[in-house]
Short mmCIF file of C-alpha atoms in Angstrom, two decimals:
data_model
loop_
_atom_site.label_atom_id
_atom_site.label_comp_id
_atom_site.label_asym_id
_atom_site.label_seq_id
_atom_site.Cartn_x
_atom_site.Cartn_y
_atom_site.Cartn_z
CA UNK A 1 163.46 50.86 237.97
CA UNK A 2 162.80 49.09 234.66
CA UNK A 3 165.99 48.18 232.83
CA UNK A 4 164.55 47.30 229.43
CA UNK A 5 161.60 48.75 227.53
CA UNK A 6 159.90 46.96 224.64
CA UNK A 7 157.13 49.24 223.41
CA UNK A 8 154.55 47.23 221.47
CA UNK A 9 151.65 49.67 221.79
CA UNK A 10 151.85 50.88 218.20
CA UNK A 11 154.20 51.49 215.28
CA UNK A 12 153.69 55.20 216.01
CA UNK A 13 156.03 55.04 219.03
CA UNK A 14 159.27 54.82 217.04
CA UNK A 15 161.95 57.43 217.71
CA UNK A 16 163.72 59.35 214.92
CA UNK A 17 166.88 57.57 213.79
CA UNK A 18 170.25 59.32 213.65
CA UNK A 19 169.89 59.52 209.87
CA UNK A 20 166.52 61.22 210.28
CA UNK A 21 167.94 63.70 212.80
CA UNK A 22 170.78 64.55 210.42
CA UNK A 23 168.30 65.02 207.56
CA UNK A 24 166.18 67.32 209.73
CA UNK A 25 169.22 69.42 210.60
CA UNK A 26 170.31 69.73 206.96
CA UNK A 27 166.86 70.08 205.36
CA UNK A 28 166.40 72.75 202.72
CA UNK A 29 163.21 74.56 203.67
CA UNK A 30 160.83 77.32 202.58
CA UNK A 31 157.29 78.47 203.28
CA UNK A 32 155.06 75.54 202.38
CA UNK A 33 151.84 77.58 202.60
CA UNK A 34 153.31 79.62 199.75
CA UNK A 35 154.29 76.30 198.08
CA UNK A 36 157.98 77.18 198.36
CA UNK A 37 159.30 74.35 200.53
CA UNK A 38 161.53 72.22 198.27
CA UNK A 39 161.78 69.25 200.64
CA UNK A 40 158.00 69.09 201.06
CA UNK A 41 157.65 69.20 197.27
CA UNK A 42 160.20 66.37 196.93
CA UNK A 43 158.32 64.16 199.40
CA UNK A 44 154.92 64.89 197.86
CA UNK A 45 156.16 64.28 194.32
CA UNK A 46 157.97 61.08 195.23
CA UNK A 47 154.99 59.68 197.13
CA UNK A 48 152.61 60.54 194.29
CA UNK A 49 154.88 58.80 191.79
CA UNK A 50 155.21 55.69 193.97
CA UNK A 51 151.42 55.54 194.39
CA UNK A 52 150.76 56.12 190.69
CA UNK A 53 148.87 59.39 191.22
CA UNK A 54 149.35 62.89 189.81
CA UNK A 55 150.10 64.83 192.97
CA UNK A 56 150.53 64.66 196.73
CA UNK A 57 150.06 66.84 199.80
CA UNK A 58 151.82 66.61 203.18
CA UNK A 59 149.48 66.98 206.17
CA UNK A 60 150.17 66.80 209.93
CA UNK A 61 148.21 63.61 210.65
CA UNK A 62 146.33 60.66 209.24
CA UNK A 63 143.09 61.91 210.77
CA UNK A 64 143.43 65.19 208.89
CA UNK A 65 144.39 63.30 205.73
CA UNK A 66 141.19 61.25 205.80
CA UNK A 67 139.04 64.23 206.80
CA UNK A 68 140.35 66.35 203.95
CA UNK A 69 139.91 63.50 201.46
CA UNK A 70 136.30 62.83 202.47
CA UNK A 71 135.42 66.52 202.44
CA UNK A 72 136.93 67.11 198.99
CA UNK A 73 134.92 64.23 197.54
CA UNK A 74 131.77 65.24 199.46
CA UNK A 75 131.72 68.99 198.84
CA UNK A 76 127.99 69.38 199.55
CA UNK A 77 126.89 69.14 203.17
CA UNK A 78 124.47 66.27 203.61
CA UNK A 79 126.48 63.99 201.33
CA UNK A 80 126.90 60.37 202.37
CA UNK A 81 129.97 58.13 202.55
CA UNK A 82 129.87 54.33 202.68
CA UNK A 83 132.48 52.86 205.01
CA UNK A 84 133.11 49.89 207.28
CA UNK A 85 131.37 49.75 210.65
CA UNK A 86 134.74 48.95 212.25
CA UNK A 87 136.87 51.31 210.17
CA UNK A 88 139.37 53.79 211.57
CA UNK A 89 137.57 56.76 210.00
CA UNK A 90 134.29 55.75 211.62
CA UNK A 91 135.61 54.70 215.05
CA UNK A 92 138.77 56.65 215.85
CA UNK A 93 138.62 60.03 214.14
CA UNK A 94 136.25 61.92 216.44
CA UNK A 95 133.39 61.79 213.96
CA UNK A 96 135.10 64.63 212.10
CA UNK A 97 133.45 63.91 208.76
CA UNK A 98 130.08 64.58 210.44
CA UNK A 99 130.90 67.31 212.96
CA UNK A 100 133.14 69.33 210.67
CA UNK A 101 132.09 68.29 207.18
CA UNK A 102 128.40 67.57 207.55
CA UNK A 103 128.96 64.21 205.85
CA UNK A 104 126.70 61.31 206.84
CA UNK A 105 128.39 57.93 207.48
CA UNK A 106 126.55 54.92 206.03
CA UNK A 107 128.18 51.87 207.61
CA UNK A 108 128.48 48.42 206.08
CA UNK A 109 129.57 45.42 208.16
CA UNK A 110 133.28 44.63 208.04
CA UNK A 111 134.07 40.94 207.66
CA UNK A 112 136.87 39.33 209.68
CA UNK A 113 139.34 40.05 206.87
CA UNK A 114 138.46 43.76 206.78
CA UNK A 115 136.41 43.58 203.59
CA UNK A 116 132.80 44.60 203.13
CA UNK A 117 130.59 42.40 200.98
CA UNK A 118 130.34 43.91 197.51
CA UNK A 119 126.57 43.35 197.31
CA UNK A 120 126.10 45.10 200.67
CA UNK A 121 128.14 48.07 199.48
CA UNK A 122 126.04 48.34 196.35
CA UNK A 123 122.80 47.96 198.31
CA UNK A 124 123.85 50.84 200.59
CA UNK A 125 124.20 53.31 197.70
CA UNK A 126 121.32 55.79 197.67
CA UNK A 127 120.18 57.78 194.66
CA UNK A 128 118.61 61.15 195.32
CA UNK A 129 116.60 60.87 192.11
CA UNK A 130 114.64 57.99 193.60
CA UNK A 131 114.02 59.33 197.10
CA UNK A 132 114.44 62.95 198.25
CA UNK A 133 114.54 62.03 201.95
CA UNK A 134 117.95 60.28 201.76
CA UNK A 135 121.43 61.77 201.84
CA UNK A 136 123.22 61.53 198.47
CA UNK A 137 125.91 58.86 198.36
CA UNK A 138 129.10 60.30 196.87
CA UNK A 139 131.99 58.22 198.25
CA UNK A 140 133.14 54.75 199.32
CA UNK A 141 136.02 54.37 201.79
CA UNK A 142 138.23 51.30 202.24
CA UNK A 143 140.99 50.70 204.80
CA UNK A 144 144.16 48.82 203.88
CA UNK A 145 145.60 47.31 205.99
CA UNK A 146 142.59 47.07 208.30
CA UNK A 147 143.67 48.04 211.81
CA UNK A 148 140.74 46.68 213.84
CA UNK A 149 140.93 43.36 212.03
CA UNK A 150 144.55 42.66 212.87
CA UNK A 151 146.30 44.36 209.99
CA UNK A 152 144.58 42.23 207.35
CA UNK A 153 145.24 43.13 203.72
CA UNK A 154 142.65 43.94 201.07
CA UNK A 155 143.60 42.26 197.80
CA UNK A 156 144.02 44.14 194.54
CA UNK A 157 141.16 42.06 193.07
CA UNK A 158 138.81 43.13 195.86
CA UNK A 159 139.82 46.78 195.64
CA UNK A 160 139.32 46.73 191.86
CA UNK A 161 135.81 45.30 192.31
CA UNK A 162 134.88 48.06 194.75
CA UNK A 163 136.33 50.57 192.30
CA UNK A 164 134.10 49.16 189.57
CA UNK A 165 131.03 49.57 191.79
CA UNK A 166 132.02 53.16 192.53
CA UNK A 167 132.42 54.00 188.83
CA UNK A 168 129.17 52.26 187.93
CA UNK A 169 127.28 54.57 190.29
CA UNK A 170 129.31 57.72 189.68
CA UNK A 171 130.98 57.62 193.10
CA UNK A 172 134.56 58.24 194.24
CA UNK A 173 136.77 55.74 196.08
CA UNK A 174 139.10 56.76 198.91
CA UNK A 175 141.53 54.36 200.56
CA UNK A 176 142.67 54.96 204.12
CA UNK A 177 146.11 53.56 203.41
CA UNK A 178 147.70 54.31 206.76
CA UNK A 179 149.65 51.05 206.40
CA UNK A 180 149.27 50.55 202.64
CA UNK A 181 152.98 49.74 202.26
CA UNK A 182 152.56 46.89 204.76
CA UNK A 183 149.78 45.53 202.55
CA UNK A 184 151.91 45.90 199.42
CA UNK A 185 154.81 43.99 200.97
CA UNK A 186 152.62 41.26 202.47
CA UNK A 187 150.70 40.70 199.22
CA UNK A 188 153.70 41.06 196.94
CA UNK A 189 151.80 43.62 194.85
CA UNK A 190 153.33 46.99 193.81
CA UNK A 191 151.66 49.71 195.82
CA UNK A 192 150.60 51.70 192.75
CA UNK A 193 148.73 48.65 191.45
CA UNK A 194 147.14 48.08 194.84
CA UNK A 195 145.57 51.56 194.83
CA UNK A 196 145.01 51.91 191.10
CA UNK A 197 141.21 51.94 191.47
CA UNK A 198 141.26 54.69 194.11
CA UNK A 199 140.61 58.36 193.45
CA UNK A 200 142.57 59.29 196.57
CA UNK A 201 144.76 57.58 199.16
CA UNK A 202 146.01 58.72 202.56
CA UNK A 203 149.40 57.31 203.54
CA UNK A 204 150.67 57.54 207.13
CA UNK A 205 154.37 58.31 207.50
CA UNK A 206 154.58 57.66 211.26
CA UNK A 207 153.12 54.14 211.37
CA UNK A 208 154.71 51.39 209.28
CA UNK A 209 157.33 53.72 207.82
CA UNK A 210 158.41 55.00 211.24
CA UNK A 211 158.77 58.73 210.50
CA UNK A 212 158.21 61.16 213.39
CA UNK A 213 155.22 63.09 212.00
CA UNK A 214 152.72 63.32 209.22
CA UNK A 215 150.81 61.76 206.35
CA UNK A 216 150.62 62.34 202.61
CA UNK A 217 147.41 62.46 200.56
CA UNK A 218 147.70 61.52 196.89
CA UNK A 219 145.26 61.95 194.03
CA UNK A 220 144.65 63.95 190.87
CA UNK A 221 146.00 67.48 190.42
CA UNK A 222 142.51 68.95 190.82
CA UNK A 223 141.87 66.88 193.95
CA UNK A 224 145.13 68.04 195.56
CA UNK A 225 144.41 71.69 194.67
CA UNK A 226 141.15 71.45 196.63
CA UNK A 227 142.84 69.47 199.40
CA UNK A 228 145.49 72.17 199.83
CA UNK A 229 142.81 74.81 200.40
CA UNK A 230 140.99 72.58 202.92
CA UNK A 231 144.27 71.87 204.72
CA UNK A 232 144.62 75.61 205.29
CA UNK A 233 141.02 75.87 206.50
CA UNK A 234 141.62 73.12 209.05
CA UNK A 235 144.80 74.72 210.38
CA UNK A 236 147.15 72.27 208.70
CA UNK A 237 148.93 74.83 206.56
CA UNK A 238 152.37 74.98 208.19
CA UNK A 239 155.47 76.85 207.15
CA UNK A 240 158.95 75.24 207.02
CA UNK A 241 157.64 71.67 206.97
CA UNK A 242 160.75 70.50 205.16
CA UNK A 243 162.26 69.61 208.52
CA UNK A 244 159.46 67.04 208.94
CA UNK A 245 159.42 65.93 205.32
CA UNK A 246 163.17 65.33 205.37
CA UNK A 247 162.74 62.71 208.09
CA UNK A 248 159.84 61.20 206.17
CA UNK A 249 162.01 60.85 203.06
CA UNK A 250 164.58 58.94 205.12
CA UNK A 251 161.80 56.71 206.43
CA UNK A 252 160.56 56.07 202.90
CA UNK A 253 164.02 55.12 201.66
CA UNK A 254 165.38 53.26 204.70
CA UNK A 255 162.41 51.72 206.50
CA UNK A 256 160.26 50.53 203.61
CA UNK A 257 162.65 47.60 202.99
CA UNK A 258 162.33 46.64 206.69
CA UNK A 259 158.59 45.96 206.59
CA UNK A 260 159.01 42.33 205.57
CA UNK A 261 161.19 41.79 208.64
CA UNK A 262 158.53 43.46 210.83
CA UNK A 263 155.98 40.98 209.48
CA UNK A 264 158.25 37.98 210.13
CA UNK A 265 158.85 39.10 213.71
CA UNK A 266 155.10 39.58 214.19
CA UNK A 267 154.45 36.00 213.06
CA UNK A 268 157.26 34.74 215.33
CA UNK A 269 155.72 36.57 218.28
CA UNK A 270 152.20 35.41 217.41
CA UNK A 271 153.26 31.77 217.19
CA UNK A 272 155.02 32.02 220.55
CA UNK A 273 152.10 33.76 222.27
CA UNK A 274 149.63 31.17 221.01
CA UNK A 275 151.66 28.45 222.74
CA UNK A 276 151.31 30.11 226.15
CA UNK A 277 148.54 28.48 228.16
CA UNK A 278 145.83 31.04 228.87
CA UNK A 279 146.44 33.06 225.71
CA UNK A 280 145.00 32.60 222.24
CA UNK A 281 146.12 34.14 218.96
CA UNK A 282 144.58 33.47 215.56
CA UNK A 283 147.96 33.06 213.92
CA UNK A 284 146.44 32.54 210.47
CA UNK A 285 145.15 36.14 210.56
CA UNK A 286 148.57 37.69 211.26
CA UNK A 287 149.43 38.99 207.81
CA UNK A 288 151.40 42.12 208.64
CA UNK A 289 152.61 43.77 211.87
CA UNK A 290 149.52 43.69 214.11
CA UNK A 291 148.57 40.94 216.57
CA UNK A 292 145.44 40.63 218.71
CA UNK A 293 145.71 38.47 221.83
CA UNK A 294 142.64 36.89 223.42
CA UNK A 295 142.89 36.03 227.11
CA UNK A 296 141.18 32.74 227.98
CA UNK A 297 138.64 32.75 230.83
CA UNK A 298 140.47 30.01 232.71
CA UNK A 299 143.72 32.03 232.77
CA UNK A 300 142.73 33.83 235.96
CA UNK A 301 143.76 37.21 234.59
CA UNK A 302 142.33 40.08 232.57
CA UNK A 303 143.69 42.35 229.88
CA UNK A 304 144.07 45.22 232.34
CA UNK A 305 145.87 43.06 234.90
CA UNK A 306 148.14 41.49 232.31
CA UNK A 307 148.98 44.91 230.86
CA UNK A 308 149.94 46.16 234.31
CA UNK A 309 152.02 43.05 235.09
CA UNK A 310 153.85 43.24 231.78
CA UNK A 311 154.57 46.93 232.27
CA UNK A 312 156.59 45.95 235.34
CA UNK A 313 158.79 43.93 232.99
CA UNK A 314 159.08 46.87 230.59
CA UNK A 315 156.63 45.43 228.04
CA UNK A 316 154.12 48.05 226.91
CA UNK A 317 150.86 46.95 225.27
CA UNK A 318 147.46 48.35 224.36
CA UNK A 319 144.25 46.97 225.87
CA UNK A 320 141.37 46.92 223.39
CA UNK A 321 138.72 45.02 225.39
CA UNK A 322 138.22 43.26 228.74
CA UNK A 323 140.01 40.18 227.49
CA UNK A 324 141.85 41.48 224.45
CA UNK A 325 145.27 43.03 223.90
CA UNK A 326 146.92 44.51 220.81
CA UNK A 327 150.57 44.24 219.85
CA UNK A 328 152.17 46.12 216.94
CA UNK A 329 155.66 45.45 215.61
CA UNK A 330 157.90 48.10 214.07
CA UNK A 331 161.45 48.50 212.81
CA UNK A 332 162.84 49.33 216.26
CA UNK A 333 161.73 45.99 217.72
CA UNK A 334 164.48 43.40 217.34
CA UNK A 335 164.21 39.61 217.32
CA UNK A 336 165.83 39.73 220.75
CA UNK A 337 163.00 42.01 221.91
CA UNK A 338 160.49 39.46 220.59
CA UNK A 339 162.12 36.64 222.57
CA UNK A 340 162.30 38.82 225.68
CA UNK A 341 158.63 39.76 225.31
CA UNK A 342 157.65 36.09 225.01
CA UNK A 343 159.52 35.21 228.19
CA UNK A 344 157.84 38.11 230.01
CA UNK A 345 154.38 37.06 228.80
CA UNK A 346 155.05 33.55 230.09
CA UNK A 347 156.08 34.89 233.50
CA UNK A 348 153.25 37.41 233.71
CA UNK A 349 150.56 34.87 232.82
CA UNK A 350 152.01 32.40 235.30
CA UNK A 351 152.39 35.04 238.02
CA UNK A 352 156.20 34.89 238.26
CA UNK A 353 157.68 37.83 240.16
CA UNK A 354 159.20 40.62 238.07
CA UNK A 355 162.98 40.58 237.85
CA UNK A 356 163.39 43.56 235.50
CA UNK A 357 163.75 46.15 238.26
CA UNK A 358 166.49 46.86 240.78
#
């Protein structure tokens, strides 16, 4: 029986804190479909203000948040969105923009830092006036931080440049900001400035912020009015959501200040892992709370085997390739957990017998 669990699979695995549970129990609620839930309204208003946008909308998940955002901007079926080939929307959201929205994805190569070259973005834009056989480009999507590239941050300068391209061609800009607060903290840039060029932003509450459920979409009043109707269409119109929003408000107030500590612990863990023979971490790319671990060929192990061995020590990880593992830090991982994880990695790589059980 495992005595100690250190869950590093994702920052979505956090459990509600006692403060969150108390807020849930005491939440003032109403029917949110009828726009009468005061706690939902408080969360939406506060998030919109923080992000520098006019309005916000609580939705059950980040996938729904991105789907709604794309569909509002691309109202006509057959529209086209430009997005990264390795982006979360393109890879991990069941192709919903195509299967549900009839929106065509036009991918541009993501660089190692999560960016797409500006000239490649502009070259991908298609004008229906010039060629009737192409879909009409209506939207550009960015992801900040970029999950598949190790939580790398897109700078405000880069985001502004993409925003300028979008305006030049009459397009909209959506930011998948699942971990946008991580980017803000890491870059030292206020979050409203970081997303100033965007027409809409989706913000996950259950990742970096550590709330139990949900995301918030922010944008203009007219955008959110359309988004609210689409949320209902997709089955996301819930009733007394204040019980969820109350926990999210606690996360926003209490966990946002902890992100810098999450980043420091991630760098501590990355530095330690890179020193273990048989493992390799590009420590220079660890900017926020995500670490990718490459397993060297000479190590004699694989990602699957190492995952299984570490699980016996109570260390939970996510395998992303044959020789690649992902680790994500969050506010419920302590520095002691980091040191324990490092010792377990050392033992697992070296084949030392597990001592975590009875």
